[in-house]
Amino acid sequence: MNTAKATVVAVDEVEALAADGLRRLTAAARETAGGSLAWPAKPSDHAPDPTLYSGTAGIVPVLLEAWRHFGDDAYADTAVRTVPGLAESIDVLDDDSLYFGRTGTALVLRALHDELGDTAAGAAADRALELVRSRFDGTRWGELFELMGGNAGIGLGALAAGDTELAVLAVEPYLRMAERTPAGVHWAHRTDTDSRLHHLSHGTLGIVLALARVGRATGRADLAELALAGATDVVARDEAGPRGFLVRHSTPQYLPDLIEPISYGWCHGPAGDAQVFRLLRDITADPAWQALADRCWHTVTHSGLPERLRPGFWDNNGRCCGTAGVLALACDRIAEQQDPHDFAHVLVADLADRAIRDAGGARWSNSEHRATPSDLEPRTGWAMGSAGIVRELLRFVRLSRGGDPRYAFAWPDHPPVSAKVSLPAASDLRSRTT
């Protein structure tokens, strides 16, 4: 296991770092003409970004997390102030997806209704999902046909928002669009490429996760069986067995000049693959899926990350493609399997070491080795910025103190901690304070 950065950062210091990240993040909000709060993807951008991936919708979950964690109503008040702008964006966005469009916005608005009682947010969420439904062409919602930008994500988001009819509508096309392989099935993530992607964000396993969750929730055995066929295809592509698990990004390699053939994070690597295997473990009760999740973890912890071993190997701190996404899985394993905290401490120490701290708070810069300078402008959002990092730091702090491993806002593509884990009673959680 990688112990290159074995320094243990005290839990109180991690909490202080998260608080500094929140201070910088809330200060980056911009007040719109209508009095709403919104965030750009990065401070130099002129226009705010409403999306779950990189903008305002993805910042709301960390505000809810901070509200629950610190018991400070100011975070809830800030979250509520995003509602008018998010509601307005529903009519402006030209995208219906989970991460880049209306479905993600609807999901966050639904959470603001459910958690904070904002009725305007609930009405806007309903309107957003109706618009999504109206824009379905019978097969898809645009070029992308996967989790982040296509049907799988729309299905997951609709299910999480309580619209099971839309969830089924979104994932049923996978039944007829599946392509048979020697080991199972896979899908084209878009119409203009021969490459088939294999992992969570844009590939087979993201579709598997959506089919499995929607199939289980609606009693659709055909969807659940197709999910298993997709997972079997990816398992057959493993190059690291029997102890590890590692599958190439795509076959043939997609954008070979820009993307390495092997990745290790949530989006295109074993840190994300393990999340799908955790879900299949819980749905099927087959211990083989936990064994695969364990193999993924072996590969992640022996890969060398979070050290930046070579240009392009590990250059991201964020939730989507970097260290915070691996920390999410580390905390899942601590909660479910009582894993030692060792590797989580390695990840947290790296995030603490790479934080840019000043009088305004804390933020993180990712790296692009092909650019000069290589340090990129710090971002605010869930995927590549402070919101996604702070959310995982707060969860790590709770777990380190024996607290609740659940999030205040459950991301639809992140399986919850197994029901077999003893969780605090609802009465033990912070009561709603608004």
Coordinates of C-alpha atoms in Angstrom, one line a residue:
M1 CA 0.0 0.0 0.0
N2 CA 1.2 3.5 -0.8
T3 CA 2.3 5.2 2.4
A4 CA 4.5 7.9 0.9
K5 CA 2.5 10.6 2.6
A6 CA 1.7 8.8 5.9
T7 CA 1.5 12.1 7.9
V8 CA -1.7 12.0 9.9
V9 CA -3.5 15.4 9.9
A10 CA -5.4 15.8 13.2
V11 CA -9.2 15.6 12.7
D12 CA -9.8 19.1 14.1
E13 CA -7.3 20.4 11.5
V14 CA -9.2 18.6 8.7
E15 CA -12.4 20.2 10.0
A16 CA -10.7 23.6 10.0
L17 CA -9.5 23.1 6.5
A18 CA -13.0 22.2 5.4
A19 CA -14.4 25.3 7.1
D20 CA -11.8 27.4 5.3
G21 CA -12.8 25.8 2.0
L22 CA -16.4 26.7 2.8
R23 CA -15.5 30.3 3.6
R24 CA -13.7 30.8 0.3
L25 CA -16.5 29.0 -1.5
T26 CA -19.3 31.1 -0.1
A27 CA -17.4 34.3 -0.8
A28 CA -17.1 33.3 -4.4
A29 CA -20.9 33.4 -4.8
R30 CA -22.4 36.2 -7.0
E31 CA -25.6 37.9 -6.5
T32 CA -27.8 38.0 -9.6
A33 CA -30.1 40.9 -10.6
G34 CA -33.0 39.0 -9.0
G35 CA -31.2 38.6 -5.7
S36 CA -30.3 34.9 -6.1
L37 CA -26.9 33.5 -5.4
A38 CA -25.0 31.7 -8.2
W39 CA -21.4 30.5 -8.8
P40 CA -19.2 30.5 -11.9
A41 CA -17.2 27.3 -12.6
K42 CA -14.1 29.4 -11.8
P43 CA -13.7 33.0 -10.5
S44 CA -12.5 34.3 -13.8
D45 CA -15.6 33.3 -15.7
H46 CA -18.1 36.0 -16.4
A47 CA -21.3 34.0 -16.3
P48 CA -22.5 31.7 -13.6
D49 CA -22.8 28.0 -14.2
P50 CA -26.0 26.3 -13.0
T51 CA -25.0 22.7 -13.4
L52 CA -24.5 19.8 -11.0
Y53 CA -21.0 19.1 -12.5
S54 CA -19.3 22.4 -12.2
G55 CA -21.7 25.0 -11.0
T56 CA -24.3 26.2 -8.5
A57 CA -26.4 23.0 -8.4
G58 CA -23.3 21.0 -7.4
I59 CA -22.4 23.5 -4.6
V60 CA -25.8 23.2 -2.9
P61 CA -25.1 19.7 -1.6
V62 CA -21.9 20.8 0.3
L63 CA -23.9 23.7 1.8
L64 CA -26.5 21.1 3.1
E65 CA -23.6 19.0 4.3
A66 CA -22.1 22.0 6.2
W67 CA -25.5 22.9 7.6
R68 CA -25.9 19.4 9.1
H69 CA -22.3 19.1 10.2
F70 CA -21.8 22.5 11.9
G71 CA -25.5 23.2 12.8
D72 CA -25.1 26.7 11.3
D73 CA -28.3 28.0 9.7
A74 CA -26.2 30.4 7.6
Y75 CA -25.3 27.5 5.2
A76 CA -29.0 26.6 4.8
D77 CA -29.9 30.3 4.2
T78 CA -27.2 30.4 1.5
A79 CA -28.6 27.3 -0.1
V80 CA -32.1 28.7 -0.2
R81 CA -30.9 31.8 -1.9
T82 CA -29.9 29.7 -4.9
V83 CA -33.5 28.7 -5.7
P84 CA -34.6 31.6 -7.9
G85 CA -31.5 31.3 -10.1
L86 CA -31.7 27.5 -10.4
A87 CA -35.4 27.7 -11.2
E88 CA -34.7 30.3 -13.9
S89 CA -31.9 28.2 -15.4
I90 CA -34.5 25.4 -16.2
D91 CA -35.8 27.5 -19.1
V92 CA -32.3 28.5 -20.3
L93 CA -30.4 25.2 -20.3
D94 CA -30.1 23.4 -23.6
D95 CA -29.4 20.1 -21.9
D96 CA -31.5 17.6 -20.0
S97 CA -28.8 15.5 -18.4
L98 CA -27.9 14.7 -14.8
Y99 CA -24.6 16.4 -14.6
F100 CA -24.9 19.1 -17.3
G101 CA -28.6 19.9 -17.5
R102 CA -32.1 20.0 -16.1
T103 CA -32.2 16.6 -14.4
G104 CA -29.4 17.6 -12.0
T105 CA -30.9 20.9 -11.3
A106 CA -34.3 19.3 -10.6
L107 CA -32.7 16.8 -8.2
V108 CA -31.1 19.6 -6.2
L109 CA -34.2 21.7 -6.1
R110 CA -36.1 18.6 -4.9
A111 CA -33.6 18.3 -2.1
L112 CA -34.0 21.9 -1.1
H113 CA -37.7 21.3 -0.9
D114 CA -37.4 18.1 1.1
E115 CA -34.6 19.3 3.5
L116 CA -35.5 23.0 3.9
G117 CA -39.2 23.1 3.1
D118 CA -38.8 25.5 0.2
T119 CA -42.0 25.1 -1.8
A120 CA -40.8 27.2 -4.8
A121 CA -37.9 24.7 -5.1
G122 CA -40.3 21.8 -5.2
A123 CA -42.5 23.4 -7.8
A124 CA -39.4 24.2 -10.0
A125 CA -38.2 20.6 -9.6
D126 CA -41.5 19.3 -10.9
R127 CA -41.5 21.7 -13.8
A128 CA -37.9 20.7 -14.7
L129 CA -38.7 17.0 -14.9
E130 CA -41.7 17.7 -17.0
L131 CA -39.5 19.6 -19.5
V132 CA -37.1 16.7 -19.5
R133 CA -39.9 14.2 -20.2
S134 CA -41.2 16.4 -23.1
R135 CA -37.8 16.5 -24.8
F136 CA -37.4 12.7 -25.0
D137 CA -37.2 11.6 -28.7
G138 CA -38.1 8.0 -28.0
T139 CA -34.5 6.8 -27.5
R140 CA -32.4 9.6 -26.1
W141 CA -32.0 13.3 -25.2
G142 CA -29.0 14.2 -27.4
E143 CA -25.6 12.9 -28.4
L144 CA -24.6 11.3 -25.2
F145 CA -26.1 8.0 -24.0
E146 CA -24.4 7.4 -20.7
L147 CA -24.4 8.5 -17.1
M148 CA -23.0 12.0 -17.0
G149 CA -24.7 13.4 -20.1
G150 CA -27.3 10.9 -21.2
N151 CA -30.1 8.4 -20.4
A152 CA -28.4 6.6 -17.5
G153 CA -27.9 9.8 -15.5
I154 CA -31.4 11.0 -16.3
G155 CA -32.8 7.7 -15.1
L156 CA -30.9 7.9 -11.8
G157 CA -31.8 11.5 -11.2
A158 CA -35.4 11.0 -11.9
L159 CA -35.5 8.0 -9.6
A160 CA -33.8 9.9 -6.8
A161 CA -36.3 12.8 -7.3
G162 CA -39.2 10.4 -7.0
D163 CA -40.3 10.2 -10.7
T164 CA -40.1 6.4 -11.4
E165 CA -42.0 6.7 -14.6
L166 CA -39.4 9.0 -16.1
A167 CA -36.6 6.8 -14.7
V168 CA -38.0 3.8 -16.6
L169 CA -38.5 5.8 -19.7
A170 CA -34.9 6.8 -19.6
V171 CA -33.3 3.4 -19.2
E172 CA -35.6 1.2 -21.3
P173 CA -33.8 2.1 -24.5
Y174 CA -30.7 0.3 -23.3
L175 CA -32.6 -3.0 -23.8
R176 CA -32.8 -2.5 -27.5
M177 CA -29.5 -0.6 -28.0
A178 CA -27.3 -3.1 -26.2
E179 CA -24.5 -4.6 -28.4
R180 CA -23.6 -8.2 -27.6
T181 CA -19.9 -9.0 -26.8
P182 CA -18.2 -12.4 -26.1
A183 CA -18.7 -11.9 -22.4
G184 CA -21.9 -9.7 -22.1
V185 CA -23.1 -6.4 -23.5
H186 CA -21.9 -2.9 -24.0
W187 CA -23.2 0.4 -25.5
A188 CA -21.9 3.2 -27.7
H189 CA -21.7 6.3 -25.4
R190 CA -22.4 8.5 -28.4
T191 CA -23.3 8.0 -32.1
D192 CA -20.1 9.3 -33.7
T193 CA -17.4 6.9 -32.4
D194 CA -16.4 3.3 -32.8
S195 CA -14.8 3.4 -29.3
R196 CA -16.7 1.7 -26.4
L197 CA -16.0 3.2 -23.0
H198 CA -16.0 0.8 -20.0
H199 CA -16.2 2.8 -16.7
L200 CA -18.7 4.8 -14.6
S201 CA -18.8 8.3 -15.9
H202 CA -19.3 7.7 -19.7
G203 CA -19.1 4.0 -20.1
T204 CA -20.7 0.6 -19.5
L205 CA -20.5 0.6 -15.7
G206 CA -22.4 3.9 -15.5
I207 CA -25.2 2.4 -17.5
V208 CA -25.0 -0.8 -15.4
L209 CA -25.5 1.2 -12.2
A210 CA -28.6 3.0 -13.6
L211 CA -30.1 -0.3 -14.9
A212 CA -29.5 -2.0 -11.6
R213 CA -31.0 0.8 -9.4
V214 CA -34.0 1.5 -11.6
G215 CA -34.6 -2.2 -12.2
R216 CA -34.5 -3.0 -8.4
A217 CA -36.7 0.0 -7.5
T218 CA -39.4 -0.9 -10.1
G219 CA -39.2 -4.7 -10.0
R220 CA -38.0 -4.8 -13.6
A221 CA -36.0 -8.1 -13.8
D222 CA -35.2 -7.4 -17.5
L223 CA -33.3 -4.2 -16.5
A224 CA -31.5 -5.9 -13.7
E225 CA -30.5 -8.8 -15.9
L226 CA -29.1 -6.5 -18.5
A227 CA -27.1 -4.7 -15.8
L228 CA -25.4 -7.9 -14.9
A229 CA -24.6 -8.6 -18.5
G230 CA -23.0 -5.2 -18.8
A231 CA -21.0 -5.8 -15.6
T232 CA -19.8 -9.2 -16.8
D233 CA -18.5 -7.6 -20.0
V234 CA -16.3 -5.2 -18.0
V235 CA -15.1 -7.9 -15.6
A236 CA -13.9 -9.9 -18.6
R237 CA -11.7 -7.0 -19.6
D238 CA -9.7 -7.0 -16.3
E239 CA -5.9 -6.9 -16.8
A240 CA -4.8 -7.0 -13.2
G241 CA -6.3 -10.2 -11.6
P242 CA -6.4 -12.2 -9.5
R243 CA -5.6 -9.7 -6.7
G244 CA -6.3 -6.5 -8.5
F245 CA -8.8 -5.1 -11.0
L246 CA -7.9 -2.7 -13.8
V247 CA -9.7 -2.2 -17.1
R248 CA -8.6 0.1 -19.9
H249 CA -10.4 3.4 -20.4
S250 CA -11.9 2.3 -23.7
T251 CA -11.6 -0.1 -26.7
P252 CA -10.3 1.1 -29.1
Q253 CA -8.7 3.9 -27.1
Y254 CA -10.9 7.0 -27.2
L255 CA -9.1 10.3 -27.9
P256 CA -5.6 8.6 -27.5
D257 CA -3.8 11.9 -27.7
L258 CA -5.6 13.3 -24.7
I259 CA -6.4 10.4 -22.4
E260 CA -4.2 7.8 -20.9
P261 CA -5.3 4.2 -21.5
I262 CA -5.4 3.5 -17.8
S263 CA -7.0 5.6 -15.0
Y264 CA -7.5 5.0 -11.3
G265 CA -10.2 7.5 -10.2
W266 CA -14.0 7.6 -9.9
C267 CA -14.7 8.5 -13.5
H268 CA -12.6 6.0 -15.5
G269 CA -11.0 3.7 -13.1
P270 CA -11.3 1.2 -10.2
A271 CA -12.3 3.8 -7.6
G272 CA -15.5 4.2 -9.6
D273 CA -15.8 0.5 -10.6
A274 CA -15.8 -0.5 -7.0
Q275 CA -18.9 1.7 -6.4
V276 CA -20.8 -0.3 -9.0
F277 CA -19.7 -3.6 -7.5
R278 CA -20.8 -2.4 -4.1
L279 CA -24.3 -1.8 -5.5
L280 CA -24.4 -5.2 -7.2
R281 CA -23.3 -6.8 -4.0
D282 CA -26.3 -5.3 -2.2
I283 CA -28.8 -6.1 -4.9
T284 CA -27.7 -9.7 -5.6
A285 CA -26.3 -10.7 -2.2
D286 CA -23.6 -12.4 -4.2
P287 CA -20.2 -12.1 -2.4
A288 CA -18.4 -12.2 -5.8
W289 CA -19.2 -8.5 -6.2
Q290 CA -17.6 -7.6 -2.9
A291 CA -14.5 -9.6 -3.9
L292 CA -14.3 -7.5 -7.1
A293 CA -14.7 -4.3 -5.0
D294 CA -11.9 -5.5 -2.8
R295 CA -9.7 -6.1 -5.9
C296 CA -10.4 -2.6 -7.1
W297 CA -9.3 -1.2 -3.8
H298 CA -6.1 -3.3 -3.9
T299 CA -5.3 -1.7 -7.3
V300 CA -6.1 1.8 -6.1
T301 CA -4.0 1.5 -2.9
H302 CA -1.0 0.0 -4.8
S303 CA -1.1 2.3 -7.8
G304 CA 1.0 5.0 -6.3
L305 CA -1.7 7.7 -6.0
P306 CA -2.0 10.4 -4.7
E307 CA 1.7 10.8 -5.6
R308 CA 2.2 12.5 -9.0
L309 CA 4.5 9.8 -10.3
R310 CA 4.7 11.2 -13.8
P311 CA 3.0 13.9 -15.9
G312 CA -0.6 13.1 -16.3
F313 CA -0.7 10.1 -13.9
W314 CA -2.4 11.9 -11.0
D315 CA -2.9 15.6 -11.3
N316 CA -6.4 16.2 -9.9
N317 CA -7.6 16.9 -6.3
G318 CA -11.3 16.8 -7.2
R319 CA -14.2 14.5 -6.7
C320 CA -14.7 13.4 -10.3
C321 CA -11.2 12.6 -11.4
G322 CA -9.0 13.0 -8.4
T323 CA -8.2 12.4 -4.7
A324 CA -11.5 13.4 -3.2
G325 CA -13.3 10.7 -5.3
V326 CA -10.9 8.1 -3.9
L327 CA -11.5 9.4 -0.4
A328 CA -15.2 8.8 -0.9
L329 CA -14.6 5.1 -1.5
A330 CA -12.1 4.9 1.4
C331 CA -14.8 6.3 3.7
D332 CA -17.3 3.8 2.4
R333 CA -15.0 1.0 3.2
I334 CA -14.3 2.4 6.7
A335 CA -18.1 2.4 7.3
E336 CA -18.9 -0.9 5.8
Q337 CA -15.9 -3.1 6.5
Q338 CA -14.2 -1.3 9.3
D339 CA -11.1 -0.8 7.1
P340 CA -8.3 1.0 8.9
H341 CA -8.1 4.7 8.3
D342 CA -4.5 4.5 7.0
F343 CA -5.1 5.2 3.3
A344 CA -7.8 7.7 4.0
H345 CA -5.2 9.6 6.1
V346 CA -2.8 9.5 3.1
L347 CA -5.5 11.0 0.9
V348 CA -6.5 13.6 3.4
A349 CA -2.9 14.6 4.1
D350 CA -2.3 15.1 0.4
L351 CA -5.4 17.3 0.1
A352 CA -4.2 19.3 3.1
D353 CA -0.7 19.6 1.6
R354 CA -2.0 20.8 -1.7
A355 CA -4.6 23.3 -0.3
I356 CA -3.9 27.0 -1.1
R357 CA -4.7 28.8 2.1
D358 CA -4.7 32.5 2.7
A359 CA -6.8 35.1 4.5
G360 CA -9.8 34.4 2.3
G361 CA -9.9 30.6 3.1
A362 CA -8.8 27.5 1.2
R363 CA -9.0 26.3 -2.4
W364 CA -7.4 23.7 -4.6
S365 CA -5.6 24.0 -8.0
N366 CA -5.5 21.0 -10.4
S367 CA -2.6 20.5 -12.8
E368 CA -2.4 20.2 -16.5
H369 CA 1.1 19.0 -17.6
R370 CA 0.5 20.0 -21.2
A371 CA -0.1 23.7 -20.3
T372 CA 2.2 26.4 -19.1
P373 CA 1.9 27.2 -16.3
S374 CA 0.7 23.8 -15.3
D375 CA -1.3 24.9 -12.2
L376 CA -4.8 25.6 -13.3
E377 CA -7.2 28.2 -11.8
P378 CA -8.9 26.8 -8.7
R379 CA -12.5 25.8 -9.4
T380 CA -15.6 26.1 -7.2
G381 CA -17.8 23.1 -8.2
W382 CA -18.4 19.5 -7.3
A383 CA -16.4 17.8 -10.0
M384 CA -13.1 19.6 -10.1
G385 CA -13.3 22.1 -7.3
S386 CA -13.8 23.0 -3.7
A387 CA -17.4 21.8 -3.3
G388 CA -16.6 18.2 -4.0
I389 CA -13.4 18.2 -1.9
V390 CA -15.0 19.9 1.2
R391 CA -17.9 17.5 1.1
E392 CA -15.6 14.5 1.4
L393 CA -13.5 16.1 4.1
L394 CA -16.5 16.7 6.3
R395 CA -17.6 13.1 5.9
F396 CA -14.1 11.9 6.8
V397 CA -14.3 14.1 10.0
R398 CA -17.6 12.5 11.0
L399 CA -16.4 9.0 10.4
S400 CA -13.2 9.7 12.4
R401 CA -15.4 10.8 15.3
G402 CA -17.6 7.7 15.0
G403 CA -20.4 9.6 13.3
D404 CA -22.9 9.0 10.5
P405 CA -21.4 7.9 7.2
R406 CA -24.4 9.1 5.2
Y407 CA -24.4 12.3 3.3
A408 CA -26.9 15.1 3.7
F409 CA -27.5 14.9 0.0
A410 CA -27.3 11.4 -1.6
W411 CA -25.6 11.6 -5.0
P412 CA -27.7 9.2 -7.2
D413 CA -24.7 7.4 -8.7
H414 CA -23.0 6.8 -5.3
P415 CA -24.5 3.7 -3.6
P416 CA -25.4 4.4 0.0
V417 CA -23.6 2.6 2.8
S418 CA -24.9 -1.0 3.2
A419 CA -28.0 -1.5 5.3
K420 CA -26.0 -4.1 7.3
V421 CA -24.0 -1.3 8.8
S422 CA -25.3 0.0 12.1
L423 CA -26.4 3.6 11.5
P424 CA -27.4 6.3 13.9
A425 CA -31.2 6.7 14.5
A426 CA -32.8 9.6 12.8
S427 CA -33.4 11.2 16.2
D428 CA -29.6 11.3 16.7
L429 CA -29.0 13.4 13.6
R430 CA -29.2 17.2 13.6
S431 CA -32.8 18.3 13.5
R432 CA -34.0 20.5 10.7
T433 CA -33.3 24.1 11.8
T434 CA -35.1 26.2 9.2

